[in-house]
Short mmCIF file of C-alpha atoms (C1' of nucleotides) in Angstrom, two decimals:
data_model
loop_
_atom_site.label_atom_id
_atom_site.label_comp_id
_atom_site.label_asym_id
_atom_site.label_seq_id
_atom_site.Cartn_x
_atom_site.Cartn_y
_atom_site.Cartn_z
CA MET A 1 -12.98 -31.43 37.14
CA GLU A 2 -13.36 -35.08 36.25
CA ASN A 3 -15.75 -34.17 33.44
CA GLN A 4 -13.47 -31.57 31.95
CA VAL A 5 -11.36 -33.93 29.85
CA PRO A 6 -14.30 -35.64 28.14
CA ASN A 7 -15.87 -32.24 27.48
CA VAL A 8 -12.69 -30.94 25.97
CA LYS A 9 -12.33 -33.99 23.77
CA LYS A 10 -15.92 -33.65 22.66
CA ALA A 11 -15.44 -29.99 21.79
CA MET A 12 -12.20 -30.80 19.98
CA GLU A 13 -13.90 -33.48 17.93
CA GLU A 14 -16.70 -31.10 16.98
CA GLU A 15 -14.23 -28.44 15.94
CA LEU A 16 -12.29 -30.86 13.75
CA ILE A 17 -15.47 -32.13 12.11
CA ARG A 18 -16.62 -28.59 11.52
CA GLY A 19 -13.30 -27.71 9.96
CA ARG A 20 -13.46 -30.70 7.68
CA ASP A 21 -16.94 -29.83 6.47
CA ILE A 22 -16.03 -26.23 5.80
CA ALA A 23 -12.90 -27.31 3.97
CA ASN A 24 -15.06 -29.49 1.75
CA GLN A 25 -17.26 -26.52 0.98
CA LEU A 26 -14.19 -24.54 0.12
CA VAL A 27 -12.99 -27.20 -2.29
CA ASP A 28 -16.37 -27.17 -4.00
CA VAL A 29 -16.22 -23.43 -4.38
CA LEU A 30 -12.72 -23.49 -5.79
CA VAL A 31 -13.43 -26.35 -8.20
CA HIS A 32 -16.73 -25.02 -9.49
CA ASP A 33 -15.77 -21.44 -9.79
CA LYS A 34 -12.67 -21.42 -11.91
CA LEU A 35 -14.10 -18.74 -14.12
CA SER A 36 -14.12 -16.32 -11.26
CA TYR A 37 -10.35 -16.52 -11.18
CA TYR A 38 -10.15 -15.23 -14.69
CA GLN A 39 -12.63 -12.54 -13.88
CA GLU A 40 -10.33 -11.50 -11.10
CA VAL A 41 -7.34 -11.41 -13.42
CA GLU A 42 -9.31 -9.28 -15.82
CA GLY A 43 -9.98 -6.83 -13.04
CA VAL A 44 -13.64 -7.67 -12.70
CA SER A 45 -14.79 -7.84 -9.13
CA ASN A 46 -15.33 -11.34 -7.88
CA PRO A 47 -18.33 -11.72 -5.59
CA ILE A 48 -17.28 -15.21 -4.52
CA LEU A 49 -13.96 -14.19 -3.00
CA PRO A 50 -15.33 -12.82 0.30
CA PHE A 51 -17.19 -16.08 0.74
CA VAL A 52 -14.04 -18.07 0.04
CA GLU A 53 -12.08 -15.99 2.51
CA ASP A 54 -14.73 -16.52 5.12
CA LEU A 55 -14.58 -20.25 4.59
CA VAL A 56 -10.82 -20.25 4.90
CA ASN A 57 -11.07 -18.28 8.13
CA LYS A 58 -13.57 -20.73 9.50
CA VAL A 59 -11.34 -23.66 8.62
CA LEU A 60 -8.38 -22.06 10.30
CA CYS A 61 -10.45 -21.19 13.34
CA SER A 62 -11.78 -24.68 13.71
CA PHE A 63 -8.41 -26.32 13.59
CA THR A 64 -6.86 -23.67 15.80
CA ASN A 65 -9.59 -24.09 18.36
CA ALA A 66 -9.08 -27.82 18.28
CA LEU A 67 -5.39 -27.37 18.89
CA LEU A 68 -6.10 -24.94 21.70
CA LEU A 69 -8.34 -27.49 23.30
CA LEU A 70 -5.64 -30.09 23.02
CA ASN A 71 -3.12 -27.64 24.36
CA SER A 72 -5.28 -26.82 27.35
CA ASN A 73 -5.36 -30.50 28.15
CA ASN A 74 -1.61 -30.97 27.72
CA ASP A 75 -2.25 -33.50 24.99
CA VAL A 76 -0.27 -31.64 22.43
CA SER A 77 3.43 -31.31 21.91
CA ASP A 78 5.25 -28.12 22.73
CA ASP A 79 5.95 -27.63 19.05
CA VAL A 80 2.27 -27.54 18.19
CA ALA A 81 1.41 -25.50 21.22
CA ALA A 82 3.98 -22.91 20.32
CA SER A 83 2.42 -22.51 16.90
CA ILE A 84 -0.92 -21.59 18.40
CA THR A 85 -1.62 -18.01 19.17
CA LEU A 86 -4.70 -16.73 20.85
CA ARG A 87 -4.68 -13.80 18.49
CA ASP A 88 -5.24 -16.17 15.58
CA VAL A 89 -8.49 -17.23 17.11
CA SER A 90 -9.80 -14.00 18.49
CA SER A 91 -8.98 -11.96 15.42
CA SER A 92 -11.40 -13.85 13.29
CA THR A 93 -14.79 -12.25 13.19
CA SER A 94 -16.61 -15.42 12.28
CA CYS A 95 -14.96 -17.72 14.71
CA PRO A 96 -16.62 -18.57 17.98
CA LYS A 97 -14.19 -17.96 20.78
CA LEU A 98 -13.31 -20.58 23.28
CA GLU A 99 -13.27 -18.38 26.31
CA HIS A 100 -12.48 -21.08 28.78
CA VAL A 101 -9.49 -22.16 26.76
CA GLU A 102 -8.26 -18.61 26.51
CA GLU A 103 -8.53 -18.21 30.23
CA THR A 104 -6.71 -21.45 30.77
CA CYS A 105 -3.82 -20.32 28.65
CA LYS A 106 -3.67 -16.80 30.06
CA SER A 107 -1.95 -17.49 33.29
CA PRO A 108 -0.73 -14.44 35.19
CA ASN A 109 2.82 -15.34 34.30
CA THR A 110 2.18 -14.97 30.59
CA LEU A 111 1.19 -11.39 31.20
CA ASN A 112 4.26 -10.73 33.23
CA THR A 113 6.98 -9.02 31.27
CA LYS A 114 9.65 -11.42 32.46
CA ASN A 115 7.66 -14.41 31.27
CA ARG A 116 6.21 -12.99 28.10
CA ARG A 117 8.36 -15.18 25.87
CA ARG A 118 6.96 -18.48 27.04
CA GLY A 119 5.66 -19.18 23.58
CA TYR A 120 8.94 -18.42 21.91
CA LYS A 121 10.06 -21.15 19.61
CA ARG A 122 13.36 -20.98 17.84
CA LYS A 123 13.03 -22.20 14.31
CA SER A 124 14.76 -25.38 13.34
CA ILE A 125 13.55 -25.71 9.79
CA ALA A 126 15.90 -25.99 6.86
CA PRO A 127 16.25 -23.03 4.53
CA THR A 128 13.83 -23.02 1.64
CA TRP A 129 16.43 -21.57 -0.66
CA GLU A 130 19.39 -19.27 -0.77
CA LYS A 131 20.77 -16.76 -3.17
CA ASP A 132 23.97 -14.83 -3.37
CA SER A 133 23.91 -11.41 -4.88
CA SER A 134 26.29 -8.55 -5.32
CA MET A 135 23.49 -6.20 -4.42
CA LEU A 136 20.54 -6.26 -2.13
CA THR A 137 17.60 -7.11 -4.29
CA GLU A 138 13.86 -6.80 -3.88
CA ASP A 139 12.03 -10.07 -4.23
CA GLY A 140 8.53 -8.73 -4.60
CA TYR A 141 7.45 -9.15 -1.01
CA LEU A 142 7.29 -6.80 1.91
CA TRP A 143 9.72 -7.60 4.68
CA ARG A 144 10.00 -6.26 8.18
CA LYS A 145 13.33 -6.36 9.89
CA TYR A 146 13.09 -7.74 13.40
CA GLY A 147 16.70 -8.08 14.39
CA GLN A 148 20.31 -8.22 13.49
CA LYS A 149 23.18 -10.11 14.95
CA MET A 150 26.91 -10.38 14.70
CA THR A 151 27.60 -14.05 14.24
CA LEU A 152 30.69 -16.02 15.01
CA ASN A 153 33.25 -16.18 12.22
CA ALA A 154 31.41 -13.52 10.32
CA LYS A 155 32.81 -10.10 9.59
CA PHE A 156 29.44 -8.49 9.06
CA LEU A 157 26.04 -8.30 10.69
CA ARG A 158 23.33 -10.73 9.78
CA SER A 159 19.89 -9.20 9.42
CA TYR A 160 16.66 -11.00 10.16
CA TYR A 161 13.46 -10.26 8.30
CA ARG A 162 9.95 -11.62 8.47
CA CYS A 163 7.05 -11.02 6.16
CA THR A 164 5.25 -7.77 6.87
CA HIS A 165 2.01 -9.74 6.76
CA LYS A 166 2.99 -12.12 9.54
CA ASN A 167 0.49 -10.58 11.92
CA ASP A 168 -2.37 -9.64 9.67
CA GLN A 169 -2.29 -12.66 7.38
CA GLY A 170 -0.24 -15.14 9.34
CA CYS A 171 2.42 -15.37 6.67
CA GLN A 172 5.36 -17.34 8.06
CA ALA A 173 7.97 -16.43 5.46
CA MET A 174 11.28 -15.21 6.81
CA LYS A 175 14.65 -14.42 5.43
CA GLN A 176 18.15 -13.69 6.63
CA VAL A 177 20.55 -11.40 4.84
CA GLN A 178 24.22 -11.95 5.56
CA ARG A 179 26.89 -9.84 3.97
CA ILE A 180 29.59 -12.35 3.19
CA GLN A 181 32.07 -10.19 1.34
CA GLY A 182 33.09 -6.60 1.67
CA ASP A 183 34.69 -5.49 -1.54
CA PRO A 184 32.99 -6.01 -3.84
CA PRO A 185 29.99 -6.47 -1.60
CA LEU A 186 28.33 -9.85 -1.70
CA PHE A 187 25.17 -10.77 0.17
CA ARG A 188 23.69 -14.13 0.92
CA THR A 189 19.94 -14.15 1.38
CA THR A 190 18.48 -17.25 2.98
CA TYR A 191 14.72 -17.74 2.81
CA TYR A 192 12.71 -19.80 5.27
CA GLY A 193 9.17 -20.89 4.54
CA HIS A 194 6.86 -19.74 1.81
CA HIS A 195 4.65 -16.73 1.55
CA THR A 196 1.00 -17.36 2.24
CA CYS A 197 0.14 -13.70 2.22
CA LYS A 198 -1.57 -11.81 -0.52
CA THR A 199 1.34 -9.63 -1.49
CA PRO A 200 0.43 -6.07 -2.37
CA LEU A 201 3.09 -6.07 -5.02
CA ASN A 202 2.42 -6.88 -8.60
CA PRO A 203 2.63 -10.63 -9.06
CA GLU A 204 4.84 -10.21 -12.09
CA ILE A 205 7.71 -8.91 -10.02
CA ILE A 206 7.73 -11.84 -7.66
CA LEU A 207 10.60 -13.96 -8.79
CA GLU A 208 11.66 -16.66 -6.45
CA PRO A 209 14.13 -19.13 -7.84
CA LEU A 210 12.69 -22.45 -8.74
CA SER A 211 15.23 -24.34 -6.78
CA PRO A 212 18.27 -23.63 -4.66
CA SER A 213 20.44 -24.46 -7.62
CA LEU A 214 19.07 -21.56 -9.56
CA SER A 215 21.00 -18.64 -8.27
CA SER A 216 18.85 -15.62 -8.75
CA SER A 217 21.87 -13.41 -8.79
CA THR A 218 22.25 -14.43 -12.40
CA LEU A 219 18.82 -13.35 -13.42
CA LEU A 220 17.42 -10.81 -11.05
CA SER A 221 18.65 -7.61 -12.47
CA PHE A 222 16.14 -5.10 -13.61
CA SER A 223 15.91 -1.76 -15.16
CA PHE A 224 15.50 1.17 -12.89
CA ASN A 225 13.40 3.79 -14.51
CA ASN A 226 12.74 7.23 -13.20
CA SER A 227 9.55 6.21 -11.54
CA ILE A 228 11.52 4.89 -8.60
CA THR A 229 12.01 8.41 -7.43
CA LYS A 230 8.30 8.87 -6.99
CA SER A 231 6.83 8.83 -3.54
CA LYS A 232 5.30 5.81 -1.87
CA GLN A 233 1.91 7.30 -2.36
CA GLU A 234 2.43 7.60 -6.08
CA ASN A 235 3.83 4.15 -6.54
CA PRO A 236 3.64 2.04 -3.42
CA PHE A 237 4.99 -1.00 -5.21
CA LEU A 238 8.37 0.54 -5.64
CA LEU A 239 9.32 1.72 -2.20
CA ALA A 240 7.07 -0.15 0.09
CA SER A 241 9.68 -2.59 1.19
CA THR A 242 12.23 -2.21 3.94
CA LYS A 243 14.25 0.89 3.54
CA HIS A 244 17.49 -1.02 3.42
CA GLU A 245 16.73 -2.76 0.23
CA PRO A 246 16.81 -1.62 -3.33
CA VAL A 247 14.01 -2.58 -5.60
CA GLU A 248 13.69 -4.57 -8.75
CA VAL A 249 11.38 -3.00 -11.23
CA ILE A 250 9.59 -4.55 -14.12
CA PRO A 251 9.44 -2.48 -17.27
CA ASP A 252 6.05 -0.95 -17.72
CA GLY A 253 5.40 -2.86 -20.90
CA TYR A 254 5.51 -6.20 -19.16
CA THR A 255 1.90 -6.41 -18.24
CA ALA A 256 0.28 -8.67 -20.80
CA LYS A 257 -1.85 -11.20 -18.99
CA ASN A 258 -0.56 -14.24 -20.83
CA GLU A 259 3.00 -13.35 -19.99
CA LEU A 260 2.57 -13.33 -16.26
CA PHE A 261 4.53 -16.03 -14.54
CA SER A 262 4.76 -16.39 -10.85
CA PRO A 263 7.15 -19.14 -9.76
CA GLU A 264 4.16 -21.30 -8.94
CA GLU A 265 2.68 -20.78 -12.37
CA PHE A 266 6.04 -21.55 -13.86
CA LEU A 267 6.19 -24.85 -12.05
CA LEU A 268 2.67 -25.65 -13.14
CA ASN A 269 3.76 -25.13 -16.70
CA ASP A 270 6.43 -27.83 -16.43
CA TYR A 271 9.30 -25.47 -16.81
CA GLU A 272 10.91 -26.44 -13.57
CA ASP A 273 13.54 -28.64 -15.14
CA ASN A 274 14.41 -26.22 -17.85
CA TYR A 275 16.24 -23.22 -16.61
CA SER A 276 16.68 -21.75 -20.05
CA ASP A 277 12.93 -21.78 -20.49
CA TYR A 278 12.58 -19.99 -17.22
CA LEU A 279 15.03 -17.36 -18.33
CA ARG A 280 13.32 -16.93 -21.66
CA HIS A 281 9.80 -16.71 -20.28
CA VAL A 282 10.34 -14.94 -17.02
CA ALA A 283 13.70 -13.37 -16.50
CA MET A 284 14.80 -12.21 -19.92
CA PRO A 285 11.82 -9.99 -20.65
CA LEU A 286 12.54 -8.23 -17.41
CA CYS A 287 16.29 -7.81 -17.54
CA THR A 288 17.78 -4.64 -18.80
CA GLU A 289 20.21 -2.70 -16.72
CA PRO A 290 21.25 -2.96 -13.09
CA LEU A 291 19.40 -0.48 -10.99
CA GLU A 292 20.89 2.16 -8.81
CA PHE A 293 19.63 3.26 -5.48
CA ASP A 294 21.01 5.71 -2.99
CA ASN A 295 21.80 4.44 0.47
CA VAL A 296 21.16 0.90 -0.59
CA TYR A 297 23.98 -0.49 1.49
CA GLU A 298 23.74 2.07 4.21
CA ALA A 299 22.61 -0.42 6.80
CA PHE A 300 25.59 -2.59 6.05
CA GLY A 301 28.10 0.18 6.38
CA ILE A 302 29.30 0.13 2.81
"C1'" DG B 1 0.70 9.86 14.97
"C1'" DT B 2 1.92 5.78 12.83
"C1'" DG B 3 4.78 2.36 11.29
"C1'" DA B 4 9.55 0.64 10.69
"C1'" DT B 5 14.13 -0.08 12.65
"C1'" DT B 6 17.46 -0.59 16.35
"C1'" DT B 7 19.23 -2.87 20.12
"C1'" DG B 8 19.86 -5.33 24.34
"C1'" DA B 9 17.83 -9.03 26.74
"C1'" DC B 10 15.81 -13.34 26.53
"C1'" DC B 11 15.30 -18.06 24.92
"C1'" DT B 12 16.54 -22.51 22.93
"C1'" DA B 13 18.80 -26.01 19.90
"C1'" DA B 14 22.94 -28.18 19.56
"C1'" DT C 1 27.49 -23.80 27.81
"C1'" DT C 2 27.08 -21.03 23.94
"C1'" DA C 3 25.93 -19.29 19.39
"C1'" DG C 4 22.21 -18.00 17.00
"C1'" DG C 5 17.31 -16.65 16.63
"C1'" DT C 6 13.56 -13.86 18.52
"C1'" DC C 7 11.17 -10.49 21.33
"C1'" DA C 8 9.75 -6.02 22.50
"C1'" DA C 9 10.78 -1.35 24.39
"C1'" DA C 10 13.05 2.55 22.71
"C1'" DT C 11 14.09 5.21 18.97
"C1'" DC C 12 13.78 6.93 14.38
"C1'" DA C 13 11.67 8.44 10.03
"C1'" DC C 14 8.04 10.08 7.45
#
DNA sequence: GTGATTTGACCTAA
DNA sequence: TTAGGTCAAATCAC
């Protein structure tokens, strides 16, 4: 028992060093293989990507294991401990499991239904950005609704969504949708965190505002062509999101490679202080007519 | 059968 | 203490 703490510290140190080394490898790969990115954009398969993903997994595993070791020794804050999930470690195929740590954390109480929320941590982070919109709009990501609540001083339910890829990719993005006005309907969408997932949607339809001051309700209005009536199987991009939300659709012609702008790319191109440039390069080519969608507001009782 | 939503209970920050 | 955020079993939809 006396030797356990030094052993844990030793293992933790090794894990952190391992993570650092792998991260360095990853940087080398990313820096020296820029061309592969363009190959990927062109649709050519990229043999380096699996290797990069493996490196990323190893980095995450190393740091997670280190945190688990700290957690098992009560040397870590509750905040950090709450962010650690055993699934994150065990789900990785390339990550050596720390069985003794897992066993330490899996007390009988955690398996008991009444105590299964021990790891629950209510978020206290500030919103990343907000937008008000007269209609529920698709933002290019897949969301899964995990709750709704009637809040004080609110006439309507607030809905809670998290990224569909929270479990499989660890994406921490969340959003809340609050109907703030009945007639005409007005919705306030508050986003928390950023997407780290590889969204299955076309990158060109991902349009997050560049800053909270840029209300997307002024620019996110898209044409709604007949293809929206196709099934999920025929066009999964269009209806793959939560059933309560309408979709924003990019005209088919907007596919030229040099016209693709994700918000990140837009920032990298120094447009962030020029909203008109953003509109010209990103929003305007996409805007035509407001879309229509049956049962769009069904969940909100409109 | 599988995945998404609903809903009541649980948990925590203020 | 309480309002708001989250969990997870039950239910629904495809």
